[in-house]
Short mmCIF file of C-alpha atoms and ligand atoms in Angstrom, two decimals:
data_model
loop_
_atom_site.label_atom_id
_atom_site.label_comp_id
_atom_site.label_asym_id
_atom_site.label_seq_id
_atom_site.Cartn_x
_atom_site.Cartn_y
_atom_site.Cartn_z
CA MET A 3 36.28 68.26 3.55
CA LYS A 4 32.81 69.41 4.31
CA ARG A 5 31.71 69.70 0.74
CA PHE A 6 33.27 66.22 0.04
CA ALA A 7 31.29 64.91 2.91
CA VAL A 8 27.90 66.27 1.58
CA ALA A 9 28.67 65.19 -1.99
CA LEU A 10 29.43 61.59 -0.79
CA PHE A 11 26.43 61.61 1.40
CA SER A 12 24.09 62.71 -1.36
CA THR A 13 25.50 60.19 -3.89
CA LEU A 14 25.11 57.38 -1.39
CA ALA A 15 21.48 58.55 -0.69
CA PHE A 16 20.72 58.87 -4.24
CA ALA A 17 22.33 55.55 -5.08
CA THR A 18 20.24 53.81 -2.31
CA ALA A 19 16.96 55.54 -3.40
CA ALA A 20 17.53 54.56 -7.01
CA HIS A 21 18.32 51.09 -6.39
CA ALA A 22 16.02 50.32 -3.32
CA ALA A 23 13.14 50.52 -6.14
CA GLU A 24 14.13 47.17 -7.79
CA TYR A 25 14.35 43.76 -6.03
CA GLY A 26 16.37 40.99 -7.55
CA LYS A 27 18.52 38.47 -5.64
CA VAL A 28 16.35 35.84 -3.70
CA LEU A 29 17.39 35.63 -0.15
CA LEU A 30 16.99 31.91 0.31
CA GLU A 31 17.45 31.87 4.05
CA GLN A 32 14.51 34.26 4.44
CA SER A 33 12.39 32.49 1.88
CA ARG A 34 10.17 29.42 2.35
CA ILE A 35 7.99 27.14 0.16
CA GLY A 36 5.55 25.00 1.84
CA PHE A 37 2.38 23.05 0.95
CA GLY A 38 -0.69 21.72 2.67
CA TYR A 39 -3.44 19.11 1.93
CA GLN A 40 -5.96 17.02 3.46
CA GLN A 41 -5.65 13.44 4.32
CA MET A 42 -8.78 11.76 5.56
CA GLY A 43 -10.00 15.01 7.15
CA VAL A 44 -6.66 15.82 8.65
CA SER A 45 -4.77 18.85 7.52
CA MET A 46 -1.22 18.01 6.63
CA ASP A 47 1.73 20.20 5.77
CA GLY A 48 5.33 20.02 4.53
CA SER A 49 7.87 22.23 2.79
CA PHE A 50 10.63 22.10 0.29
CA LYS A 51 14.15 22.66 1.50
CA GLN A 52 15.84 23.62 -1.84
CA PHE A 53 14.67 26.07 -4.42
CA ASP A 54 15.88 28.87 -6.41
CA GLY A 55 14.65 31.88 -8.19
CA GLN A 56 15.37 34.81 -10.23
CA LEU A 57 13.33 38.01 -9.78
CA ARG A 58 12.86 41.44 -11.29
CA PHE A 59 10.32 43.44 -9.43
CA ASP A 60 10.03 47.32 -9.20
CA PRO A 61 6.94 48.27 -7.25
CA ALA A 62 6.84 51.41 -9.41
CA ALA A 63 6.51 49.42 -12.39
CA PRO A 64 5.08 46.09 -11.57
CA GLU A 65 3.96 45.19 -15.05
CA ALA A 66 7.55 44.90 -16.10
CA ALA A 67 8.25 42.47 -13.32
CA SER A 68 9.21 38.83 -13.86
CA ALA A 69 9.94 35.88 -11.77
CA VAL A 70 11.23 32.38 -12.26
CA VAL A 71 11.22 29.80 -9.43
CA GLU A 72 12.63 26.43 -9.45
CA VAL A 73 11.91 23.77 -6.71
CA GLU A 74 14.16 20.81 -6.12
CA LEU A 75 11.37 18.14 -5.57
CA ALA A 76 13.66 15.62 -3.76
CA SER A 77 14.15 18.03 -1.17
CA ILE A 78 10.68 17.71 0.16
CA ASP A 79 9.96 17.19 3.75
CA THR A 80 6.51 15.61 4.31
CA GLY A 81 7.16 15.05 7.92
CA SER A 82 8.23 11.45 7.65
CA ASP A 83 11.08 9.47 6.05
CA GLU A 84 8.70 6.94 4.65
CA GLY A 85 6.47 10.01 3.02
CA ASP A 86 9.66 11.60 1.50
CA GLU A 87 10.69 8.34 -0.04
CA GLU A 88 7.25 7.63 -1.34
CA VAL A 89 6.81 10.89 -3.19
CA ALA A 90 10.06 10.65 -5.08
CA ALA A 91 8.66 7.51 -6.57
CA LYS A 92 7.18 7.25 -10.25
CA THR A 93 3.59 7.35 -9.02
CA TRP A 94 4.28 10.80 -7.23
CA PHE A 95 6.98 13.22 -8.58
CA ASN A 96 9.24 10.72 -10.35
CA THR A 97 12.15 12.93 -9.34
CA ALA A 98 14.42 10.71 -11.30
CA ALA A 99 12.95 11.96 -14.56
CA PHE A 100 11.43 15.18 -13.33
CA PRO A 101 13.75 16.58 -10.63
CA LYS A 102 12.43 20.17 -10.58
CA ALA A 103 9.20 22.04 -10.59
CA ARG A 104 9.22 25.32 -12.31
CA PHE A 105 7.06 28.46 -12.28
CA GLU A 106 7.77 31.24 -15.04
CA SER A 107 5.86 34.36 -14.82
CA THR A 108 4.21 35.73 -17.93
CA GLY A 109 2.62 38.87 -16.58
CA VAL A 110 1.97 40.72 -13.38
CA LYS A 111 -0.98 42.77 -12.59
CA ALA A 112 -1.22 45.32 -9.64
CA LEU A 113 -4.56 44.97 -7.80
CA GLY A 114 -3.92 47.96 -5.78
CA GLY A 115 -2.50 48.36 -2.28
CA ASN A 116 0.24 45.85 -1.88
CA SER A 117 -1.52 42.99 -3.74
CA TYR A 118 -0.71 41.64 -7.19
CA GLU A 119 -1.60 38.87 -9.31
CA VAL A 120 1.23 36.92 -10.97
CA ALA A 121 0.14 34.93 -14.15
CA GLY A 122 2.63 32.30 -15.29
CA LYS A 123 3.27 28.85 -16.33
CA LEU A 124 3.76 26.10 -13.66
CA THR A 125 5.50 22.83 -14.86
CA ILE A 126 5.40 19.79 -12.63
CA LYS A 127 6.24 16.32 -13.84
CA GLY A 128 6.44 17.30 -17.39
CA THR A 129 3.01 18.97 -17.37
CA THR A 130 2.71 22.71 -17.77
CA ARG A 131 -0.40 24.59 -16.78
CA ASP A 132 -1.15 28.32 -16.76
CA VAL A 133 -1.75 29.48 -13.23
CA VAL A 134 -2.43 33.00 -11.54
CA VAL A 135 -0.64 33.41 -8.32
CA PRO A 136 -2.07 35.93 -5.84
CA ALA A 137 0.70 37.58 -3.89
CA THR A 138 1.35 40.47 -1.62
CA PHE A 139 4.51 42.55 -1.48
CA THR A 140 6.04 44.15 1.51
CA GLU A 141 9.19 46.29 1.96
CA GLN A 142 11.18 45.65 5.04
CA GLY A 143 14.49 47.44 5.40
CA GLY A 144 15.82 46.91 1.96
CA THR A 145 14.29 43.59 1.54
CA GLY A 146 11.21 42.85 -0.48
CA VAL A 147 8.93 40.07 0.65
CA PHE A 148 6.54 38.34 -1.43
CA ASP A 149 3.93 36.20 0.34
CA GLY A 150 1.12 34.18 -1.32
CA THR A 151 -0.79 30.94 -1.51
CA LEU A 152 -1.76 29.15 -4.70
CA THR A 153 -4.04 26.13 -4.80
CA ILE A 154 -3.53 23.63 -7.55
CA LYS A 155 -5.00 20.17 -8.31
CA ARG A 156 -2.37 17.40 -7.99
CA GLY A 157 -4.40 15.28 -10.36
CA ASP A 158 -3.87 18.09 -13.12
CA PHE A 159 -0.11 17.20 -12.92
CA SER A 160 -0.33 13.40 -12.53
CA VAL A 161 1.02 13.72 -9.04
CA GLY A 162 -0.19 10.63 -7.21
CA GLU A 163 -0.96 7.96 -10.02
CA GLY A 164 -1.99 4.16 -9.60
CA ALA A 165 -3.25 3.61 -6.10
CA TRP A 166 -2.92 7.09 -5.14
CA LYS A 167 -5.04 8.36 -8.01
CA ALA A 168 -8.24 8.39 -6.12
CA PHE A 169 -8.69 11.61 -3.80
CA ASP A 170 -10.52 10.01 -0.84
CA ILE A 171 -7.42 9.46 1.22
CA VAL A 172 -5.14 12.19 -0.07
CA ALA A 173 -7.14 15.05 -1.38
CA ASN A 174 -6.93 16.52 -4.94
CA ASP A 175 -6.34 20.14 -3.66
CA VAL A 176 -2.92 21.00 -2.74
CA SER A 177 -2.20 24.66 -1.49
CA ILE A 178 1.24 25.83 -1.88
CA ASN A 179 2.37 28.69 0.30
CA PHE A 180 5.34 30.80 -0.32
CA ARG A 181 7.46 33.60 1.19
CA ILE A 182 10.01 34.90 -1.25
CA ALA A 183 12.45 37.43 0.03
CA ALA A 184 14.51 39.41 -2.33
CA ALA A 185 17.29 42.02 -1.89
CA ALA A 186 17.18 45.63 -3.25
CA GLN A 187 19.90 46.03 -5.90
CA MET B 17 -18.07 -1.33 54.84
CA ALA B 18 -21.24 -3.29 54.69
CA PRO B 19 -20.72 -6.80 53.07
CA ASN B 20 -21.32 -6.69 49.41
CA MET B 21 -24.11 -8.82 48.28
CA ASN B 22 -23.56 -8.49 44.51
CA THR B 23 -22.99 -12.00 42.96
CA HIS B 24 -22.68 -10.80 39.42
CA TYR B 25 -21.28 -7.73 37.64
CA THR B 26 -23.96 -5.43 36.22
CA ALA B 27 -25.08 -5.82 32.74
CA THR B 28 -23.49 -2.53 31.83
CA ALA B 29 -20.25 -3.71 33.41
CA LYS B 30 -20.25 -6.83 31.46
CA ALA B 31 -20.91 -5.10 28.12
CA LEU B 32 -18.23 -2.77 28.77
CA HIS B 33 -15.70 -5.57 29.80
CA TRP B 34 -16.41 -7.70 26.73
CA GLY B 35 -16.95 -4.86 24.20
CA ILE B 36 -13.57 -3.28 25.22
CA ALA B 37 -11.88 -6.65 25.29
CA VAL B 38 -12.98 -7.40 21.62
CA LEU B 39 -11.90 -4.00 20.55
CA ILE B 40 -8.41 -4.21 22.27
CA PHE B 41 -7.79 -7.72 20.70
CA GLY B 42 -8.63 -6.16 17.31
CA MET B 43 -6.42 -3.11 17.91
CA LEU B 44 -3.49 -5.30 18.98
CA GLY B 45 -3.73 -7.31 15.93
CA LEU B 46 -4.52 -4.17 13.59
CA GLY B 47 -1.57 -2.33 15.28
CA PHE B 48 1.09 -4.98 14.61
CA TYR B 49 -0.23 -5.64 10.98
CA MET B 50 -0.48 -2.03 9.90
CA THR B 51 3.03 -1.04 10.90
CA GLY B 52 4.38 -3.76 8.74
CA LEU B 53 2.73 -2.53 5.66
CA SER B 54 4.50 -0.40 3.06
CA LEU B 55 3.16 3.08 2.38
CA SER B 56 -0.22 2.99 0.49
CA PRO B 57 -3.57 4.42 0.64
CA THR B 58 -4.76 1.23 2.35
CA LYS B 59 -2.10 1.91 5.09
CA LEU B 60 -3.20 5.52 5.77
CA GLN B 61 -6.71 4.46 5.95
CA ILE B 62 -6.02 1.70 8.41
CA TYR B 63 -3.89 4.15 10.44
CA SER B 64 -6.75 6.45 10.63
CA TRP B 65 -9.12 3.64 11.63
CA HIS B 66 -6.73 2.59 14.51
CA LYS B 67 -6.62 6.27 15.78
CA TRP B 68 -10.49 6.60 15.72
CA ALA B 69 -10.95 3.01 17.42
CA GLY B 70 -8.34 3.91 19.89
CA VAL B 71 -9.99 7.20 20.86
CA THR B 72 -13.30 5.40 21.18
CA ILE B 73 -11.67 2.78 23.41
CA PHE B 74 -10.14 5.72 25.54
CA LEU B 75 -13.77 7.13 25.87
CA LEU B 76 -15.27 3.78 26.69
CA VAL B 77 -12.58 3.16 29.42
CA LEU B 78 -13.29 6.56 31.00
CA PHE B 79 -16.87 5.59 31.21
CA ARG B 80 -16.22 2.28 32.51
CA LEU B 81 -14.13 3.79 35.32
CA ALA B 82 -16.95 6.14 36.14
CA TRP B 83 -19.22 3.06 36.18
CA ARG B 84 -16.89 1.13 38.23
CA ILE B 85 -16.61 3.79 40.98
CA GLY B 86 -20.48 3.90 41.17
CA HIS B 87 -20.98 0.27 41.20
CA ARG B 88 -19.18 -2.16 43.51
CA PRO B 89 -18.03 -5.40 41.96
CA PRO B 90 -18.79 -8.64 43.63
CA GLU B 91 -16.22 -9.58 46.36
CA LEU B 92 -13.27 -12.03 45.52
CA PRO B 93 -14.03 -15.55 46.74
CA GLN B 94 -13.21 -16.33 50.31
CA HIS B 95 -10.54 -19.01 49.43
CA MET B 96 -8.16 -16.53 48.02
CA GLY B 97 -5.30 -15.53 50.13
CA ALA B 98 -3.62 -12.19 50.68
CA ILE B 99 -1.15 -12.50 48.02
CA GLU B 100 -3.71 -13.60 45.46
CA ARG B 101 -6.00 -10.78 46.43
CA PHE B 102 -3.07 -8.41 46.10
CA ALA B 103 -2.21 -9.73 42.68
CA ALA B 104 -5.87 -9.44 41.44
CA HIS B 105 -6.13 -5.81 42.66
CA ALA B 106 -2.73 -4.78 41.21
CA GLY B 107 -3.37 -6.49 37.86
CA HIS B 108 -6.82 -4.83 37.52
CA HIS B 109 -5.41 -1.39 38.44
CA LEU B 110 -2.53 -2.05 35.75
CA LEU B 111 -5.18 -2.99 33.19
CA TYR B 112 -7.04 0.37 33.66
CA VAL B 113 -3.89 2.32 33.70
CA LEU B 114 -2.66 0.67 30.38
CA MET B 115 -6.19 0.99 28.71
CA LEU B 116 -5.90 4.78 29.24
CA ALA B 117 -2.10 5.35 28.83
CA ILE B 118 -1.81 3.44 25.59
CA PRO B 119 -4.45 5.52 23.68
CA LEU B 120 -3.01 8.57 25.27
CA SER B 121 0.54 7.75 24.13
CA GLY B 122 -0.83 7.19 20.73
CA TRP B 123 -2.62 10.47 20.54
CA LEU B 124 0.50 12.27 21.82
CA MET B 125 2.72 10.31 19.32
CA SER B 126 0.33 11.56 16.55
CA SER B 127 0.65 15.24 17.72
CA ALA B 128 4.43 15.10 17.95
CA LYS B 129 4.53 13.64 14.34
CA GLY B 130 2.69 16.46 13.31
CA ILE B 131 -0.50 14.72 12.36
CA GLN B 132 -3.71 15.88 14.20
CA THR B 133 -6.15 13.15 15.20
CA VAL B 134 -9.52 13.91 13.88
CA TRP B 135 -11.89 11.49 15.40
CA PHE B 136 -13.79 9.77 12.46
CA GLY B 137 -12.66 12.38 10.18
CA VAL B 138 -15.03 14.73 11.91
CA LEU B 139 -13.87 15.86 15.51
CA PRO B 140 -10.50 17.32 15.79
CA LEU B 141 -8.73 16.47 19.02
CA PRO B 142 -6.39 19.28 20.13
CA ASP B 143 -2.73 18.78 19.56
CA LEU B 144 -1.12 18.86 23.13
CA LEU B 145 2.44 18.68 21.75
CA ASP B 146 4.09 20.66 19.01
CA LYS B 147 5.67 18.76 16.09
CA ASP B 148 8.88 17.27 17.31
CA LYS B 149 10.26 14.24 15.51
CA ALA B 150 12.54 12.88 18.32
CA LEU B 151 9.74 13.05 20.68
CA GLY B 152 7.38 11.45 18.25
CA ASP B 153 9.81 8.64 17.86
CA LEU B 154 10.00 8.25 21.71
CA LEU B 155 6.32 8.18 22.14
CA GLN B 156 6.17 5.59 19.34
CA THR B 157 8.58 3.31 21.37
CA MET B 158 6.46 4.09 24.38
CA HIS B 159 3.29 3.17 22.68
CA LEU B 160 4.94 -0.24 21.47
CA SER B 161 6.31 -0.86 24.99
CA LEU B 162 3.05 -0.26 26.69
CA ASN B 163 1.19 -2.51 24.31
CA LEU B 164 3.96 -5.28 24.96
CA ILE B 165 3.27 -4.79 28.72
CA LEU B 166 -0.55 -4.90 28.03
CA ILE B 167 -0.03 -8.34 26.29
CA ALA B 168 1.92 -9.62 29.27
CA VAL B 169 -0.71 -8.42 31.72
CA LEU B 170 -3.57 -9.75 29.63
CA LEU B 171 -2.04 -13.12 29.43
CA GLY B 172 -1.85 -13.19 33.16
CA HIS B 173 -5.44 -11.86 33.41
CA ILE B 174 -6.87 -14.61 31.24
CA GLY B 175 -4.47 -17.26 32.84
CA ALA B 176 -6.03 -16.24 36.35
CA ALA B 177 -9.62 -16.31 35.06
CA LEU B 178 -9.10 -19.87 33.71
CA LYS B 179 -7.38 -20.99 36.89
CA HIS B 180 -10.39 -19.77 38.98
CA HIS B 181 -12.80 -21.57 36.77
CA PHE B 182 -11.00 -24.75 36.20
CA PHE B 183 -8.87 -25.34 39.32
CA ASP B 184 -10.54 -23.31 41.98
CA LYS B 185 -13.92 -24.00 40.46
CA ASP B 186 -15.25 -20.78 41.86
CA ASP B 187 -17.68 -18.22 40.16
CA VAL B 188 -14.87 -15.55 39.17
CA LEU B 189 -15.18 -16.21 35.48
CA THR B 190 -18.99 -16.99 35.26
CA ARG B 191 -20.08 -13.92 37.09
CA MET B 192 -18.50 -11.65 34.33
CA LEU B 193 -20.31 -13.83 31.66
CA PRO B 194 -23.63 -12.89 30.29
CA ARG B 195 -26.20 -14.40 32.66
CA SER B 196 -28.17 -17.31 31.52
CA ARG B 197 -30.26 -17.67 34.57
CA PRO B 198 -32.57 -14.97 35.82
C1 HEM C 223 -6.59 0.85 23.33
C2 HEM C 223 -5.92 1.47 22.33
C3 HEM C 223 -4.73 1.15 21.46
C4 HEM C 223 -4.13 0.04 21.24
C5 HEM C 223 -4.41 -1.43 21.94
C6 HEM C 223 -3.15 0.19 20.25
C7 HEM C 223 -2.08 -0.66 19.86
C8 HEM C 223 -1.23 -0.52 19.00
C9 HEM C 223 -0.30 -1.69 18.41
C10 HEM C 223 -0.12 -2.95 19.14
C11 HEM C 223 0.62 -0.98 17.70
C12 HEM C 223 1.93 -1.52 16.97
C13 HEM C 223 3.10 -1.00 17.81
C14 HEM C 223 4.24 -1.07 16.84
O1 HEM C 223 4.44 -2.19 16.17
O2 HEM C 223 5.00 -0.09 16.76
C15 HEM C 223 0.17 0.39 17.45
C16 HEM C 223 0.73 1.30 16.54
C17 HEM C 223 0.37 2.67 16.50
N1 HEM C 223 -0.70 3.35 17.15
FE1 HEM C 223 -1.95 2.32 18.39
N2 HEM C 223 -3.21 1.56 19.84
C18 HEM C 223 -4.10 2.15 20.52
C19 HEM C 223 -4.58 3.44 20.42
C20 HEM C 223 -4.13 4.36 19.58
C21 HEM C 223 -4.30 5.62 19.40
C22 HEM C 223 -5.47 6.51 20.21
C23 HEM C 223 -3.65 6.36 18.48
C24 HEM C 223 -3.54 7.75 17.83
C25 HEM C 223 -4.44 8.58 18.06
C26 HEM C 223 -2.65 5.27 18.05
C27 HEM C 223 -1.71 5.57 17.18
C28 HEM C 223 -0.94 4.48 16.71
C29 HEM C 223 0.19 4.85 15.62
C30 HEM C 223 0.40 6.05 14.83
C31 HEM C 223 0.89 3.68 15.58
C32 HEM C 223 1.93 3.26 14.48
C33 HEM C 223 3.31 3.59 15.04
C34 HEM C 223 4.27 3.39 13.82
O3 HEM C 223 4.20 3.88 12.82
O4 HEM C 223 5.15 2.45 14.13
N3 HEM C 223 -2.95 4.06 18.71
N4 HEM C 223 -0.88 0.71 18.22
#
């Protein structure tokens, strides 16, 4: 009995140690994708309520990591119903034709400490651009948490056309901040 | 108290009265006009101007109150009865309260809606409230209601001034007008 208990314990311990190394399943309840921008000198912010992702990340082998994140653009929360409706329109995201924004990693570079650079392709409204996303990674009791902020130019993706094309009212720079939590597997 | 020998308001009091009057009439028009616009850069721009002008009015009214406390206005005409005097004082107090409460409710509304007020895009005012949609909607209703009350009180105020001028033929209106004689 005692030997059995030891064997079971060591198996469990081994299993946990071996599997804790790789993070995969995205924990949506603990994840968040938000954004910020300037509107006539005022800092505005908002978030997306629906998104999904697939991750493969092993802190011991970061170069082998990969990530895909898809954001449901119609799930935007700009802070007002009027704003939410407006950005679904053709001049903004045109969610009827382009419902999702997508990020797909092409390579991960460890910068030392818990900092990484995730290079990848960001597609919004049919336009794909190469981006480099700075991120930090922390492990908290079996959960891996990626935090980062990426600043893009909305003009690069034709987000805000027509009357919104000028950047004097709504600025060109949009910072996307994220926290993606993933379970060890 | 010693009898008050002032026959006119001070030039500063007049400038504040008419300056604020013009701004408030403009703001009433702008406020009702802008809320009917559909979302566009122009609408966002007008909202910002509305907020900046509103904060400016708030500061002017604070200065005006300080000036009022330091400078006694001319006495009300002798012919006015107790009820008329009461109505005049109550109306003036209410106007001061509204001139402060309306911009204050606007500022708090903006905070509750999660939009900080940045005066002329340069000076950020503190957000006294956290983002709270229900509270923001409530303050919006309050801002509107206070404005409707202001319009009613202004109609009374203007009506009373005209009554003094054309029926009572006293100097209540003229003593607030820019002085033509020395
Ligand atoms: C003496 C000063 C002010 C006056 C006379 C005034 C007047 C008005 C009026 C008449 C409206 C339209 C009400 C409606 O249709 O709902 C309005 C709306 C509004 N005011 Fe003011 N206002 C003043 C100051 C301010 C200030 C200081 C702010 C913010 C810092 C502000 C923010 C707003 C906003 C955001 C709305 C639009 C509410 C909506 O979206 O329906 N106001 N104002």
